[in-house]
Amino acid sequence: MADDTTAAAPLAGDPIAGDGTTPKIAVIDVWKSFAGKEVLRGIDLEVTTGESLVIVGGSGAGKSVLLKHLIGLIQPDRGHIVVDGEDLTCAEPAVCLAMRKKFGMSFQEGALFDSMSVFENVAFALRRHTRMREDEIAARVHECLAMVHLEDVDAKMPGQLSGGMRRRVGFARAIALQPEILLFDEPNTGLDPITSAAIDKVIVEMRDSLPVTMVTITHDMSSAFRIADRVAMLREGRILAVAPPEQFRVLPDQYIQKFLAGEPLEEEEVA
Amino acid sequence: MAPEATPQNAVVRFFERIGSMAQGLFEEVGRFFYILHSTLYWTFHRPFDGAQWLRQMVRVGVDSLPVVGLTAMFTGMVMALQTYRGFERFHAEGFVGSVVSLSLTRELAPVLTALMLAGRIGSSLAAELGTMRVTEQIDALYAMATEPLHYLVVPRVAATTLMLPPLVALADGLGIFGGYAVSVGLLGANPVIYWEKTFQFLDLNDVFSGLIKAGVFGLILSVTGCAKGFFTTGGAEGVGRATTAAVVMSSVVILLSDFFLTKILF
Ligand SMILES: Nc1ncnc2c1ncn2[C@@H]1O[C@H](COP(=O)(O)OP(=O)(O)OP(=O)(O)O)[C@@H](O)[C@H]1O
Ligand SMILES: [Mg+2]
């Protein structure tokens, strides 16, 4: 539950107004613990409109938890998430629900509705939130599935798909409605290089052609540098660094250099 | 340092145990009423998902026909057999029909049907929603600006609540028929007199109160199943626990509320 005493204070300091450009998403001093284990420990992060932000970090660093905070699936213990100037942490459930129409999210494990076929999964938001005709829906669904190199899977049930296929259907489902904000949790983990590159291509094309704001989690650094306007490193519940790719590569931080080079940590560095 | 095992500590631990049990109880009750309240709230919100309602009604109503019918029929048959043996002792065999019809419509058909459905539907609701919870499908619904209580829970609760009364009405009929078949066919009762006695003391109110009970039981078992599923944590094991708990809890609550409903309704 949000602590009421902190409700006004961080907003007064106004990271929202900043330099005149309102960030699409502002994460302000967000703390979260599960059963006494602190996962997020004071996250501050801004995502500007039309930007593609990539979050990297070790396994279990709290990336998925952070991403779920952005869309209000998890409420922070402390701190605020502000989307388009609206504070998600204080908002009424109805406001939160309406707010989520701006979002598309693909989950780490796909999270496909397993009682529905692939087609129905991708068409779900279109049917629910638009007045598109059935043939328009079918066209859009096939377009999205083709983008992630999936064909002839319409009638398949999620249980009949491979893990990578499920993740791609989840990706297609997230982009189907062409939302303003897209959140991708490891969209290309476990995919072969060609399919993975196809997903990167979809992200890059959307970044360059649409005013869409994207936050992507990935473990694949080459893919991160390809799709990112800025890269953020999450470690021990804090944002260690945020920088555009070319600067991120040469950051002097030891942990980041080891992360980029794929080297193990020394004994004393292990948290 | 570990606390010493003094008598004071034992007392403290005892009250801690009571406290945590009470807390768990309040949590369960709170979740039940949370789901109940939100279901009522969302039932009257658009979009109205007619296809889902229909699908759930088939699942609850049509698919339960065999098990409900079988239960009711054999209950009626056993009732006839038992009361006949008893009433024979004071030459009141004529009233077997009345006893069978009264106890079926007022008590046995609603309660037994509800208990069967707690096993059949309550458990599957808990398993279904629990699986959706642990595989993040419920989160995915939220992420697509769809309230899961609206999309998932409302049609399931509504279908169960609406389908229980007709199922119980059918159970009434089949149970009475079972009693008739045993009495007339097996025990040699006079068919005309049996039939007459069956309806002599049976009021429409008896039937209606049974049907009202059925609706309330349907609400209880579906809300319990959905609440258990909706708040599942802890993977496959958690789903298993939620399923068991849904059946146990809704059965107990059905039996408890049956007493109070009977007290109120008659
Ligand atoms: N619902 C939850 N209940 C309890 N603990 C949780 C929950 N969700 C996440 N955690 C804990 O939070 C920590 C971060 O989890 P998270 O899923 O965000 O990691 P991640 O950075 O996405 O890792 P990966 O790269 O492996 O996906 C983990 O230690 C996990 O145990
Ligand atoms: Mg993750």
mmCIF file with all atom_site columns, N, CA, C and O and ligand atoms in Angstrom, chain A residues 64 108 185-186, ligand 2:
data_model
loop_
_atom_site.group_PDB
_atom_site.id
_atom_site.type_symbol
_atom_site.label_atom_id
_atom_site.label_alt_id
_atom_site.label_comp_id
_atom_site.label_asym_id
_atom_site.label_entity_id
_atom_site.label_seq_id
_atom_site.pdbx_PDB_ins_code
_atom_site.Cartn_x
_atom_site.Cartn_y
_atom_site.Cartn_z
_atom_site.occupancy
_atom_site.B_iso_or_equiv
_atom_site.pdbx_formal_charge
_atom_site.auth_seq_id
_atom_site.auth_comp_id
_atom_site.auth_asym_id
_atom_site.auth_atom_id
_atom_site.pdbx_PDB_model_num
ATOM   1  N  N  . SER A 1 64  ? 11.570 -7.565  -14.081 1.00 0.00 ? 64  SER A N  1
ATOM   2  C  CA . SER A 1 64  ? 10.149 -7.849  -14.348 1.00 0.00 ? 64  SER A CA 1
ATOM   3  C  C  . SER A 1 64  ? 9.260  -7.143  -13.337 1.00 0.00 ? 64  SER A C  1
ATOM   4  O  O  . SER A 1 64  ? 8.195  -6.630  -13.680 1.00 0.00 ? 64  SER A O  1
ATOM   5  N  N  . GLN A 1 108 ? 7.096  -12.228 -19.816 1.00 0.00 ? 108 GLN A N  1
ATOM   6  C  CA . GLN A 1 108 ? 8.288  -13.065 -19.960 1.00 0.00 ? 108 GLN A CA 1
ATOM   7  C  C  . GLN A 1 108 ? 7.929  -14.490 -20.383 1.00 0.00 ? 108 GLN A C  1
ATOM   8  O  O  . GLN A 1 108 ? 8.589  -15.090 -21.214 1.00 0.00 ? 108 GLN A O  1
ATOM   9  N  N  . ASP A 1 185 ? 8.823  -7.772  -21.913 1.00 0.00 ? 185 ASP A N  1
ATOM   10 C  CA . ASP A 1 185 ? 9.677  -8.469  -20.950 1.00 0.00 ? 185 ASP A CA 1
ATOM   11 C  C  . ASP A 1 185 ? 10.402 -9.605  -21.670 1.00 0.00 ? 185 ASP A C  1
ATOM   12 O  O  . ASP A 1 185 ? 9.816  -10.645 -21.942 1.00 0.00 ? 185 ASP A O  1
ATOM   13 N  N  . GLU A 1 186 ? 11.650 -9.363  -21.964 1.00 0.00 ? 186 GLU A N  1
ATOM   14 C  CA . GLU A 1 186 ? 12.504 -10.335 -22.656 1.00 0.00 ? 186 GLU A CA 1
ATOM   15 C  C  . GLU A 1 186 ? 11.829 -10.922 -23.889 1.00 0.00 ? 186 GLU A C  1
ATOM   16 O  O  . GLU A 1 186 ? 11.567 -12.122 -23.952 1.00 0.00 ? 186 GLU A O  1
HETATM 17 MG MG . MG  C 2 .   ? 12.089 -11.245 -15.495 1.00 0.00 ? 2   MG  C MG 1
#
